[in-house]
Amino acid sequence: MEFQKPDKRAINWWQTKRFLTLIMIVAVVLAIRAILTATGVLDGRAAKIGMWVIVALYFVTIPLMPRIEYKQWGYKILEDQVVIRHGIFWRSETVIPIIRIQNITKDQGPVARMFDLFDVEISIASGAFDICGVTEETADAISQNLKNRLYARIEESEGDSQKAAADLKNDTPATGEDSQDNGEQ
Amino acid sequence: MSFGPKRGHIVTIFEHIISDSFLLIAALVYGFVTRNPWFLLDNLPVLLVVLIAPVIRLIGYLCTTLQITDDKIIYRTGWLNKSVSEIPVKSVTTVDLTQNIINQFTGTCSLAIDNAGNMAEDSTQVRMTFGRQEAEEIRSMIKPGSAVADISDGEAVSQFHGVSDINTKPQYRCPAHRLFIMGAIKGKAEFIASFWALFIAGIGVLLNFINVDENSAHMTETWIEKVTEMIMGPGTYLTGYTVLIVEVLMALIVISVVGGGIYAVIKYMDFSLWKQEDALRIRYGFFTKKSYTIPKDRITGFEYKQSLIMRIARVGMLQCIAIGYGSGGNEDTSEESLLFPWISDNEVEDAIEMVLGEDTYPAEKDGLKLIGKEEELETRDPQSKQGSSVDHRPFRPKTSSAYYFLYSMSMVAGIAGLAAAILLYEIKGIDIRWLGILVLLLGIGSCFLQFRNSELAASGGMIQVKSGGFNTVRAYIRETSLESVSELASVFKRRKGITSVTCYYMAPRGTGNVTARNIPIEAYGETKDRLIY
């Protein structure tokens, strides 16, 4: 089964998030530069230029990185597990057994609202993992699909447990009769 | 059988008086030492805040009651924000007793009741102080996972009563000398950082006590200079900063070793472990006596921790990973998960088997069948090492991937330390470049040790993950508690078949994970196969 992709608008969403992050980085850089200049630690032109180079490099990545990330991003929902793959330079793949899912949440932040996109958060007891950048219809479909598979797995496990318990009961002989039989022998 | 509703013991108001009044006591001491009797009055508004604490505790005492019925525990607390908690007795997982020094003098106990509802929390559900006899009776009434016991039934009392547990011989007891050695050789980074912060803050006060004698200062410098001349050649000149840093480092090391040992003896005095049918009972403490239980079915795994010196001595500490235990440093709100303060390398797996007391590779757990595992057990070829999904030899980083460990925070810290030392010399003329080189060498050493210690293996129903530099942790995670697995690698590493594998499991605060870095990618596939689907 192939990996499913987020919606194409996720690229614009991530670019917007990066742009907003850039604004915060610029504010922090300006503050640090002001403090270091006032205390006399940083006088050199080289240091000031260096700081702006960092800002410029980050600015360049805004259009580029989300496109690369979109190519790497993928998820697939199998019969018994969810696999999520993402990352740019460092790619990560996570396997989540469906039987371990505790709850499924649909999130939409303020920036995602501009693009009408959602995150589906899959929570297990030891953490949470997101399927990012999907439309509301897709998010609802994923959520329903996972719930159906989870209930099916639980029913299957309970059925197997009951069958195993019944098999065990049928295999185990009654102790009273056995003792008598053994004694006679 | 029922209990209450009843308030706790009046000692509740005063049992934390030392910590509540610490600021007041510190101010009195400072005023006495500096011979400034007006110090206290000058800062009275701030210190009055300290006196609010007993008033808050009095209000809390008057507004808090505990009631136990046949099937539930009702805990009422709060004055402005009233809260009523109803806890089904069958959901209770632990009922534990603690006695600090004031409790011991007054014959009282702090009773803590927990259930699975605080899996992701750091605090206990119910915590109240009662007289010792009353606390023991309450603990006898509540057996985790069962209905309330009638303590008028002699058999129930003998089965559940804490006194009978303590009178039997424990499965494990740690002698005081081993506790001292354990405390002395434990990892010191946190202790040194805390002490350094206290030292800087308190140096003004300390100078009132310490009069630096010219002769003693001269002797120390001469000794340090002699050693330096031996190492770096005759005529080597030491700056005052070098002498000061060396003296402080030496003092820190001595204090951390001796102080760590003494602290461990006091904290873990008479550490004893009893193994019951479905739980472990642990007791320790000198000033603060603790007695608590860990249900076996809450144990998701174990951690074997070793500092560098412990690894050389082939000993370490074994803790369990259990929901609701060991999630923070606050002993008032969460019991520790330490099982064996002193254990040797080759005793660890035996200790785990002794604790669990079961086949560590169960076929079924809570209705979740390990699909296919039984068949694999029957058809497994014991000679086969490839493709076996039951036991496999450890996955370790290849020698060719050792340099990937240089991309770590240890290396960043080492380079930053050297850069800072060079900058200080260039800008301010303070020559501690040797310290920068030392920090860099420590960073490189840490990276090398991380390469040596990275490992992932599976055997006996447990996933073992080892990680760490100077201080190592080997985590043993029960396969039935393995929640999910992920792998992370750059494009270049992936092409070489190298990745970092992270295992997620249920732990204190709900989230636990451990990572084996830069190991062969086959480890990810093997570990994925062990998930329960």
XYZ file of C-alpha atoms in Angstrom:
718
model
C 0.000 0.000 0.000
C 1.342 3.413 -0.960
C 1.798 6.242 1.486
C -1.024 8.810 1.407
C -0.065 12.466 1.091
C -1.324 15.538 2.950
C -3.341 18.107 1.016
C -1.343 20.296 -1.416
C -2.333 23.402 0.546
C -0.165 22.093 3.404
C 2.861 23.522 1.536
C 1.428 27.047 1.777
C 0.491 26.416 5.405
C 4.024 25.394 6.348
C 5.494 28.313 4.409
C 3.259 30.703 6.382
C 4.325 29.097 9.675
C 7.979 29.486 8.715
C 7.430 33.124 7.819
C 5.859 33.809 11.211
C 8.778 32.006 12.874
C 11.162 34.215 10.885
C 9.514 37.334 12.314
C 10.111 35.992 15.825
C 13.739 35.120 14.976
C 14.354 38.654 13.683
C 12.916 40.122 16.886
C 15.177 37.912 19.023
C 18.255 38.699 16.912
C 17.604 42.444 17.184
C 17.195 42.156 20.953
C 20.411 40.138 21.370
C 22.329 42.537 19.143
C 21.087 45.515 21.154
C 22.106 43.905 24.459
C 25.532 42.811 23.236
C 26.234 46.197 21.674
C 25.151 48.064 24.801
C 27.400 45.942 27.005
C 30.326 46.359 24.666
C 30.760 42.656 24.105
C 29.890 42.856 20.458
C 31.419 45.715 18.551
C 32.610 44.097 15.425
C 30.883 44.486 12.117
C 31.547 40.828 11.421
C 29.302 39.705 14.273
C 26.435 41.944 13.151
C 26.744 40.736 9.586
C 26.860 37.148 10.834
C 23.545 37.545 12.612
C 21.834 38.904 9.513
C 23.301 36.105 7.413
C 21.537 33.621 9.692
C 18.269 35.496 9.216
C 18.788 35.604 5.435
C 19.500 31.887 5.239
C 16.328 31.126 7.136
C 14.412 33.440 4.791
C 15.674 31.484 1.799
C 14.421 28.220 3.266
C 10.834 29.451 3.516
C 9.780 28.602 -0.045
C 12.074 25.588 -0.347
C 11.854 23.453 2.791
C 8.080 22.943 2.894
C 8.176 21.606 -0.679
C 10.883 19.101 0.229
C 9.017 18.156 3.392
C 5.792 17.630 1.436
C 7.571 15.119 -0.775
C 8.736 13.148 2.276
C 5.492 13.374 4.245
C 3.247 10.339 4.140
C 0.965 8.121 6.157
C -0.711 4.797 5.655
C -3.411 3.074 7.616
C -3.160 -0.704 7.450
C -5.394 -3.327 8.986
C -3.531 -3.359 12.292
C -1.160 -0.393 12.282
C -0.631 3.201 11.296
C 2.689 4.211 9.754
C 3.709 7.883 9.644
C 6.747 9.093 7.721
C 8.093 12.657 7.591
C 11.182 14.840 7.802
C 13.453 16.860 5.529
C 17.114 16.039 6.166
C 16.289 13.714 9.050
C 13.507 11.386 8.022
C 11.513 9.585 10.620
C 9.136 6.636 10.357
C 6.841 5.649 13.232
C 4.721 2.518 13.563
C 1.651 2.660 15.821
C -0.340 -0.522 16.440
C -4.034 0.338 16.167
C -4.794 -1.707 19.287
C -2.704 0.808 21.292
C -4.695 3.873 20.261
C -6.322 5.623 23.233
C -8.028 8.512 21.481
C -8.130 10.398 18.185
C -8.335 14.194 18.081
C -8.911 16.602 15.204
C -6.960 19.873 15.654
C -6.982 23.129 13.772
C -4.697 26.006 14.789
C -5.204 29.665 13.778
C -2.789 29.438 10.843
C -4.275 26.133 9.635
C -7.713 27.769 9.758
C -6.601 30.169 7.004
C -6.074 27.172 4.723
C -8.958 25.049 6.025
C -6.640 22.230 7.040
C -6.573 19.942 10.062
C -4.207 17.746 12.061
C -5.340 14.339 13.232
C -3.665 13.569 16.539
C -3.383 9.874 17.404
C -2.773 9.419 21.130
C -1.385 6.304 22.704
C -0.504 5.853 26.354
C 3.130 6.770 25.763
C 2.680 9.789 23.495
C 0.897 11.307 20.532
C 1.578 11.403 16.793
C 0.069 13.667 14.153
C -1.151 13.248 10.609
C -0.739 16.813 9.378
C -2.293 18.976 6.695
C -5.467 17.128 5.712
C -8.897 18.475 4.791
C -11.818 18.141 7.182
C -13.368 15.363 5.112
C -10.130 13.404 5.089
C -9.639 13.991 8.836
C -13.135 12.679 9.555
C -12.562 9.691 7.276
C -9.224 8.860 8.971
C -10.775 9.208 12.417
C -13.733 6.969 11.551
C -11.517 4.440 9.796
C -9.205 4.175 12.816
C -12.107 3.834 15.253
C -13.674 1.063 13.144
C -10.381 -0.812 12.908
C -9.725 -0.346 16.633
C -13.118 -1.743 17.651
C -12.644 -4.620 15.199
C -9.234 -5.427 16.722
C -10.643 -5.285 20.242
C -13.504 -7.614 19.324
C -11.095 -9.986 17.618
C -8.812 -10.024 20.660
C -11.725 -10.621 23.027
C -12.986 -13.429 20.775
C -9.555 -15.062 20.703
C -9.287 -14.780 24.495
C -12.689 -16.374 25.028
C -11.860 -19.147 22.550
C -8.533 -19.791 24.278
C -10.244 -19.917 27.689
C -12.891 -22.329 26.340
C -10.192 -24.534 24.767
C -8.321 -24.583 28.056
C -11.460 -25.565 29.931
C -12.224 -28.392 27.489
C -8.670 -29.711 27.643
C -8.438 -29.730 31.437
C -9.949 -32.951 32.886
C -12.110 -32.928 36.060
C -9.721 -33.470 39.000
C -12.054 -35.623 41.119
C -12.528 -38.343 38.505
C -8.876 -38.330 37.567
C -7.790 -38.888 41.149
C -10.075 -41.832 41.427
C -8.882 -43.236 38.107
C -5.248 -42.826 39.100
C -5.907 -44.410 42.460
C -7.558 -47.433 40.882
C -4.695 -47.824 38.456
C -16.764 -2.185 57.125
C -16.575 1.611 56.900
C -14.354 4.419 58.065
C -15.007 8.110 58.697
C -15.684 10.667 57.479
C -12.724 11.761 59.527
C -10.088 14.472 59.526
C -6.420 13.619 59.695
C -4.114 14.037 62.667
C -3.450 17.592 63.965
C 0.255 17.053 63.182
C -0.711 17.712 59.530
C -0.347 21.433 60.293
C 3.235 21.110 61.543
C 4.780 18.111 59.784
C 6.442 20.290 57.103
C 7.401 23.096 59.471
C 11.092 22.839 58.617
C 10.608 23.329 54.878
C 7.874 25.937 55.407
C 10.083 27.995 57.744
C 13.330 27.526 55.845
C 13.458 31.138 54.720
C 12.799 32.401 58.251
C 15.480 30.136 59.726
C 17.970 31.166 57.018
C 17.266 34.854 57.749
C 17.798 34.330 61.501
C 21.093 32.546 60.851
C 22.254 35.262 58.456
C 21.384 38.006 60.937
C 23.276 36.146 63.674
C 26.352 35.497 61.536
C 26.597 39.027 60.195
C 25.746 40.447 63.632
C 22.906 42.415 62.108
C 19.900 42.029 64.428
C 17.837 44.388 62.290
C 18.102 42.197 59.193
C 14.965 40.327 60.145
C 12.960 43.476 60.830
C 14.199 45.129 57.605
C 12.789 42.200 55.624
C 9.724 41.522 57.757
C 7.107 41.905 54.991
C 8.801 39.199 52.942
C 9.232 36.925 55.924
C 5.608 37.321 56.972
C 4.747 35.466 53.795
C 6.501 32.482 55.363
C 4.062 32.525 58.268
C 1.151 32.139 55.886
C 2.100 28.501 55.224
C 0.948 27.102 58.624
C -2.319 29.054 58.296
C -2.927 27.483 54.884
C -2.180 24.063 56.333
C -4.607 24.705 59.210
C -7.376 25.574 56.783
C -6.498 22.526 54.694
C -6.618 20.337 57.793
C -10.038 21.624 58.838
C -11.496 21.185 55.338
C -10.110 17.735 54.464
C -11.801 14.471 55.381
C -11.488 10.841 54.349
C -14.340 8.352 54.255
C -14.218 4.710 53.210
C -17.392 2.798 52.405
C -17.802 -0.779 51.177
C -16.821 0.038 47.627
C -15.374 3.535 47.420
C -13.138 6.098 49.019
C -14.546 9.619 49.371
C -11.937 12.354 49.726
C -13.223 15.841 50.476
C -10.864 18.790 50.429
C -10.733 22.518 49.770
C -12.198 25.663 51.352
C -12.863 28.175 48.573
C -12.679 25.523 45.840
C -14.315 22.490 47.307
C -13.464 19.173 45.761
C -14.964 15.750 46.342
C -13.197 12.740 44.822
C -14.812 9.340 44.748
C -12.319 6.595 44.088
C -13.589 3.038 43.557
C -11.666 0.785 45.918
C -11.162 -1.749 43.131
C -9.242 0.875 41.131
C -6.778 1.562 43.952
C -3.300 0.453 43.022
C -1.193 1.497 46.001
C -1.636 2.369 49.663
C 1.653 3.568 51.090
C 2.991 4.980 54.347
C 5.707 7.589 54.898
C 7.150 8.941 58.132
C 9.375 12.009 58.203
C 11.223 12.904 61.384
C 8.294 14.835 62.857
C 5.963 11.897 62.118
C 8.355 9.583 63.924
C 8.456 11.790 67.014
C 4.678 12.159 67.100
C 3.818 8.537 66.205
C 1.976 9.476 63.018
C 2.138 8.361 59.363
C 1.489 10.062 56.054
C -0.879 7.822 54.098
C -0.841 7.958 50.263
C -3.513 6.309 48.108
C -3.093 6.116 44.338
C -5.049 4.666 41.469
C -4.503 4.351 37.714
C -6.186 7.719 37.171
C -2.959 9.546 37.941
C -0.937 7.631 35.360
C 0.176 10.842 33.684
C 0.255 12.923 36.878
C 3.022 13.620 39.283
C 0.855 13.922 42.386
C -0.860 11.396 44.618
C -4.659 11.101 44.627
C -5.098 11.062 48.419
C -2.491 12.113 50.957
C -3.387 12.526 54.639
C -1.678 12.085 57.992
C -3.080 9.795 60.659
C -1.859 8.161 63.831
C 0.272 5.150 63.017
C -2.229 2.567 64.252
C -5.070 4.234 62.347
C -2.979 4.470 59.159
C -2.126 0.764 59.373
C -5.820 -0.065 59.835
C -6.779 1.972 56.770
C -4.085 0.230 54.726
C -5.376 -3.113 55.928
C -8.916 -2.221 54.835
C -7.927 -1.356 51.281
C -6.357 -4.117 49.246
C -5.554 -2.828 45.744
C -7.921 -4.287 43.152
C -10.356 -5.806 45.697
C -13.334 -4.811 47.804
C -12.840 -3.274 51.221
C -11.653 -5.867 53.726
C -13.291 -6.296 57.068
C -10.414 -5.742 59.462
C -12.283 -7.483 62.235
C -11.506 -10.658 60.276
C -8.210 -11.898 61.709
C -7.236 -13.642 58.469
C -7.656 -10.425 56.478
C -5.477 -8.536 58.939
C -2.691 -11.095 58.759
C -2.844 -11.073 54.964
C -2.786 -7.332 54.490
C -1.348 -5.855 57.659
C 1.899 -4.011 57.088
C 3.411 -5.215 60.360
C 3.362 -8.862 59.294
C 5.179 -7.969 56.035
C 7.920 -6.126 57.888
C 8.492 -8.985 60.305
C 9.220 -11.493 57.511
C 12.685 -11.694 56.021
C 13.055 -9.466 52.952
C 14.209 -10.891 49.638
C 16.812 -8.116 49.407
C 18.455 -5.814 51.915
C 21.192 -3.292 51.137
C 23.819 -2.805 53.880
C 24.883 0.693 54.891
C 28.438 0.468 53.535
C 27.134 -0.347 50.049
C 24.710 2.561 50.258
C 27.633 4.852 51.090
C 29.698 3.575 48.157
C 26.695 3.861 45.826
C 26.119 7.480 46.867
C 29.814 8.278 46.565
C 30.300 6.924 43.035
C 26.966 7.954 41.507
C 26.993 10.490 38.693
C 27.953 13.896 40.049
C 27.075 16.336 37.282
C 23.758 17.416 38.798
C 25.172 17.608 42.295
C 28.156 19.692 41.179
C 25.931 22.051 39.166
C 23.574 22.542 42.145
C 26.425 22.999 44.574
C 28.176 25.465 42.252
C 24.982 27.541 42.085
C 24.655 27.486 45.890
C 28.341 28.338 46.271
C 28.106 31.382 44.039
C 24.947 32.530 45.807
C 26.288 31.991 49.287
C 29.904 33.081 48.866
C 29.251 36.386 50.606
C 27.991 34.581 53.702
C 30.749 31.990 53.574
C 33.461 34.631 53.702
C 32.195 35.542 57.195
C 33.155 32.051 58.290
C 36.266 31.464 56.236
C 39.348 33.499 57.013
C 41.907 32.668 54.395
C 45.151 32.177 56.205
C 48.095 33.393 54.216
C 50.108 30.313 55.073
C 47.396 27.867 54.077
C 46.761 29.741 50.824
C 50.454 29.739 50.077
C 50.712 26.028 50.785
C 47.875 25.245 48.414
C 49.284 27.345 45.630
C 52.736 25.846 46.118
C 51.275 22.332 45.933
C 49.331 23.142 42.775
C 52.326 24.859 41.238
C 54.549 21.843 41.982
C 52.108 19.485 40.253
C 51.808 21.869 37.304
C 55.579 22.100 36.951
C 55.784 18.308 36.955
C 53.240 18.088 34.133
C 54.041 21.144 32.053
C 57.679 21.763 32.797
C 59.603 23.992 35.227
C 58.913 27.692 35.362
C 55.277 27.349 34.335
C 53.318 30.286 35.647
C 49.813 29.861 36.991
C 47.347 32.682 37.042
C 45.229 33.338 40.109
C 42.144 32.195 38.191
C 43.717 28.817 37.515
C 44.497 28.295 41.181
C 40.990 29.331 42.220
C 39.302 27.054 39.666
C 41.476 24.071 40.568
C 40.829 24.569 44.285
C 37.086 24.894 43.788
C 36.946 21.839 41.490
C 38.906 19.759 43.993
C 36.640 20.867 46.820
C 33.547 20.088 44.751
C 34.768 16.603 43.959
C 35.598 15.824 47.583
C 32.323 17.267 48.865
C 30.259 15.489 46.207
C 31.879 12.116 46.923
C 31.715 12.281 50.713
C 28.451 14.210 50.822
C 26.868 11.912 48.251
C 27.786 8.868 50.298
C 26.464 10.262 53.555
C 23.272 11.465 51.888
C 22.633 8.044 50.351
C 23.086 6.292 53.704
C 20.655 8.655 55.425
C 18.076 8.575 52.631
C 18.120 4.815 51.973
C 18.961 3.522 55.440
C 17.914 -0.136 55.890
C 16.686 -0.466 52.279
C 14.643 -3.677 52.110
C 12.527 -5.305 49.427
C 9.821 -7.929 49.930
C 8.342 -9.836 47.026
C 4.633 -10.591 47.414
C 2.369 -12.491 45.085
C 1.315 -9.507 43.006
C 3.334 -6.613 44.331
C 6.687 -5.517 45.663
C 6.943 -3.939 49.092
C 9.828 -1.556 49.721
C 10.929 0.133 52.908
C 13.821 2.484 53.635
C 14.763 5.740 55.309
C 16.273 7.249 58.418
C 14.858 10.729 58.953
C 12.010 10.079 56.521
C 10.850 6.482 56.629
C 9.068 5.244 53.540
C 7.067 2.083 53.074
C 5.315 1.563 49.753
C 4.156 -1.032 47.263
C 4.535 -1.369 43.523
C 1.981 -3.681 41.857
C 3.743 -5.968 39.408
C 1.193 -5.382 36.671
C 2.100 -1.672 36.661
C 5.732 -2.421 35.940
C 6.419 -1.784 32.270
C 10.161 -2.278 32.472
C 13.394 -1.663 34.314
C 16.334 0.710 34.124
C 19.866 -0.235 35.102
C 21.850 2.949 35.739
C 25.604 3.244 35.998
C 28.004 6.136 36.318
C 31.494 5.814 34.779
C 33.023 4.604 38.033
C 30.137 2.198 38.586
C 30.797 0.703 35.143
C 34.458 0.140 36.022
C 33.371 -1.527 39.269
C 30.677 -3.487 37.325
C 27.879 -2.396 39.662
C 24.843 -0.173 39.270
C 21.347 0.707 40.456
C 18.238 -1.055 39.234
C 14.964 0.879 39.053
C 11.629 -0.228 37.727
C 9.570 1.765 35.244
C 6.116 1.826 36.783
C 3.225 4.148 36.134
C 2.946 6.654 38.970
C 6.399 6.025 40.374
C 9.652 7.894 40.075
C 8.289 10.643 37.881
C 9.989 13.510 39.669
C 12.286 14.551 42.420
C 9.519 15.518 44.811
C 9.297 12.763 47.386
C 6.188 14.276 48.891
C 4.126 13.605 45.800
C 5.607 10.508 44.201
C 7.368 7.431 45.511
C 10.662 6.361 44.008
C 10.947 3.339 41.793
C 14.345 2.171 43.073
C 14.448 -1.618 43.571
C 18.124 -2.422 44.074
C 20.455 0.446 45.073
C 23.477 -1.855 44.601
C 23.566 -4.707 42.132
C 26.311 -6.189 39.993
C 26.164 -6.501 36.193
C 25.680 -10.247 36.126
C 22.883 -10.188 38.712
C 20.585 -7.813 36.826
C 18.657 -10.315 34.730
C 18.283 -12.692 37.669
C 16.945 -9.813 39.750
C 14.399 -8.950 37.047
C 13.261 -12.568 36.899
C 13.029 -12.695 40.686
C 10.937 -9.528 40.749
C 8.572 -10.557 37.979
C 8.517 -14.157 39.125
C 6.969 -15.282 35.828
C 7.814 -16.388 32.333
C 9.090 -13.128 30.942
C 7.764 -14.076 27.527
C 4.004 -14.455 28.112
C 1.782 -15.643 25.293
C -1.186 -13.585 26.394
C -1.598 -10.378 28.295
C -4.917 -8.704 29.073
C -6.555 -10.345 26.115
C -3.937 -9.131 23.662
C -2.588 -12.197 21.988
C 0.941 -12.086 20.633
C -0.157 -13.099 17.173
C 2.088 -15.660 15.620
C 4.640 -15.751 18.431
C 3.673 -19.202 19.736
C 3.983 -20.698 16.275
C 7.348 -19.003 15.818
C 8.546 -20.459 19.105
C 7.702 -23.979 17.921
C 9.300 -23.644 14.516
C 12.295 -21.561 15.534
C 15.596 -22.998 14.476
C 17.902 -22.471 17.466
C 20.916 -22.457 15.145
C 19.522 -19.676 13.002
C 20.709 -16.176 13.728
C 19.162 -14.484 10.705
C 15.486 -13.598 10.610
C 14.727 -14.942 14.089
C 12.070 -12.778 15.603
C 12.272 -14.256 19.083
C 15.803 -13.605 20.287
C 18.485 -11.808 18.362
C 21.998 -10.759 19.088
C 22.468 -7.131 20.052
C 22.539 -4.454 17.387
C 25.490 -2.133 17.928
C 26.867 0.734 15.843
C 29.434 -0.281 13.260
C 32.939 1.112 13.580
C 32.482 2.967 10.305
C 29.558 4.911 11.798
C 31.431 6.052 14.926
C 31.929 9.588 13.613
C 28.151 10.145 13.566
C 28.306 10.313 17.356
C 30.296 13.534 17.067
C 27.038 15.176 15.940
C 25.748 15.457 19.497
C 25.169 18.015 22.223
C 28.274 16.781 24.053
C 30.437 17.888 21.132
C 28.573 21.169 20.830
C 29.132 21.819 24.545
C 32.819 20.956 24.199
C 33.333 23.298 21.250
C 31.328 26.022 22.984
C 33.470 25.658 26.109
C 36.700 25.962 24.124
C 35.342 28.936 22.170
C 34.292 30.672 25.402
C 37.747 30.124 26.940
C 39.474 31.524 23.844
C 37.106 34.510 23.751
C 37.747 35.242 27.434
C 41.482 35.197 26.779
C 41.244 37.394 23.689
C 38.787 39.933 25.081
C 39.446 40.023 28.813
C 42.909 38.522 29.084
C 41.738 35.741 31.445
C 43.827 32.686 30.581
C 41.788 29.543 31.225
C 42.325 28.049 27.802
C 43.428 24.817 29.492
C 39.882 24.566 30.922
C 38.431 25.027 27.420
C 40.633 22.216 26.102
C 39.572 20.032 29.039
C 35.871 20.683 28.294
C 36.455 19.805 24.615
C 38.241 16.575 25.569
C 35.354 15.691 27.887
C 32.945 16.290 24.996
C 34.937 14.010 22.693
C 35.179 11.418 25.446
C 31.419 11.516 25.927
C 30.858 11.006 22.179
C 33.214 8.031 22.156
C 31.466 6.476 25.163
C 28.067 7.038 23.520
C 29.376 5.048 20.533
C 30.556 2.248 22.829
C 27.323 2.171 24.835
C 24.678 2.343 22.087
C 22.919 -1.009 21.794
C 19.520 -2.604 21.117
C 18.679 -6.250 21.792
C 15.713 -8.476 22.500
C 15.610 -11.581 24.640
C 13.289 -13.298 27.062
C 10.306 -11.127 26.222
C 12.217 -7.942 26.926
C 13.566 -5.250 24.635
C 16.912 -3.977 25.939
C 18.119 -0.545 24.923
C 21.407 0.853 26.163
C 22.453 4.473 25.783
C 24.464 7.208 27.415
C 27.989 8.576 27.600
C 29.644 8.888 30.980
C 26.417 7.822 32.691
C 24.700 4.897 31.004
C 21.185 3.579 31.219
C 20.163 0.107 30.085
C 16.378 -0.035 29.768
C 14.593 -3.379 29.863
C 11.112 -2.950 28.405
C 8.519 -5.698 28.523
C 7.370 -6.460 25.003
C 3.764 -6.319 26.189
C 4.378 -2.718 27.260
C 5.977 -1.611 24.002
C 3.594 0.977 22.595
C 5.222 2.067 19.345
C 8.563 2.245 17.550
C 10.094 4.937 15.383
C 13.336 5.369 13.495
C 15.106 8.590 12.563
C 18.003 9.040 10.143
C 19.317 11.517 7.620
C 19.271 10.656 3.928
C 23.015 9.917 3.989
C 22.825 7.683 7.057
C 19.901 5.788 5.623
C 21.860 4.992 2.464
C 24.525 3.424 4.673
C 21.938 1.363 6.525
C 22.191 3.288 9.785
C 19.385 4.728 11.857
C 18.378 5.666 15.432
C 15.556 3.575 16.889
C 13.238 4.916 19.598
C 10.980 2.638 21.642
C 7.926 4.161 23.332
C 6.446 2.610 26.466
C 4.083 3.469 29.293
C 5.956 5.240 32.070
C 5.570 7.881 34.789
C 3.879 10.981 33.393
C 2.448 8.779 30.667
C 5.293 9.181 28.221
C 8.464 7.184 28.162
C 10.902 6.524 25.397
C 14.460 5.372 24.966
C 16.687 5.644 21.897
C 19.543 3.553 20.570
C 21.518 5.794 18.229
C 23.243 5.018 14.928
C 22.630 1.272 14.842
C 21.969 -0.947 11.802
C 18.576 -0.339 10.223
C 17.654 -4.009 10.613
C 17.107 -3.268 14.332
C 14.056 -1.189 13.421
C 12.465 -4.080 11.531
C 13.220 -6.556 14.326
C 11.743 -4.266 16.972
C 8.650 -3.517 14.855
C 8.003 -7.275 14.691
C 7.745 -7.372 18.464
C 4.916 -4.875 18.697
C 1.566 -6.306 19.669
C -0.906 -5.607 16.893
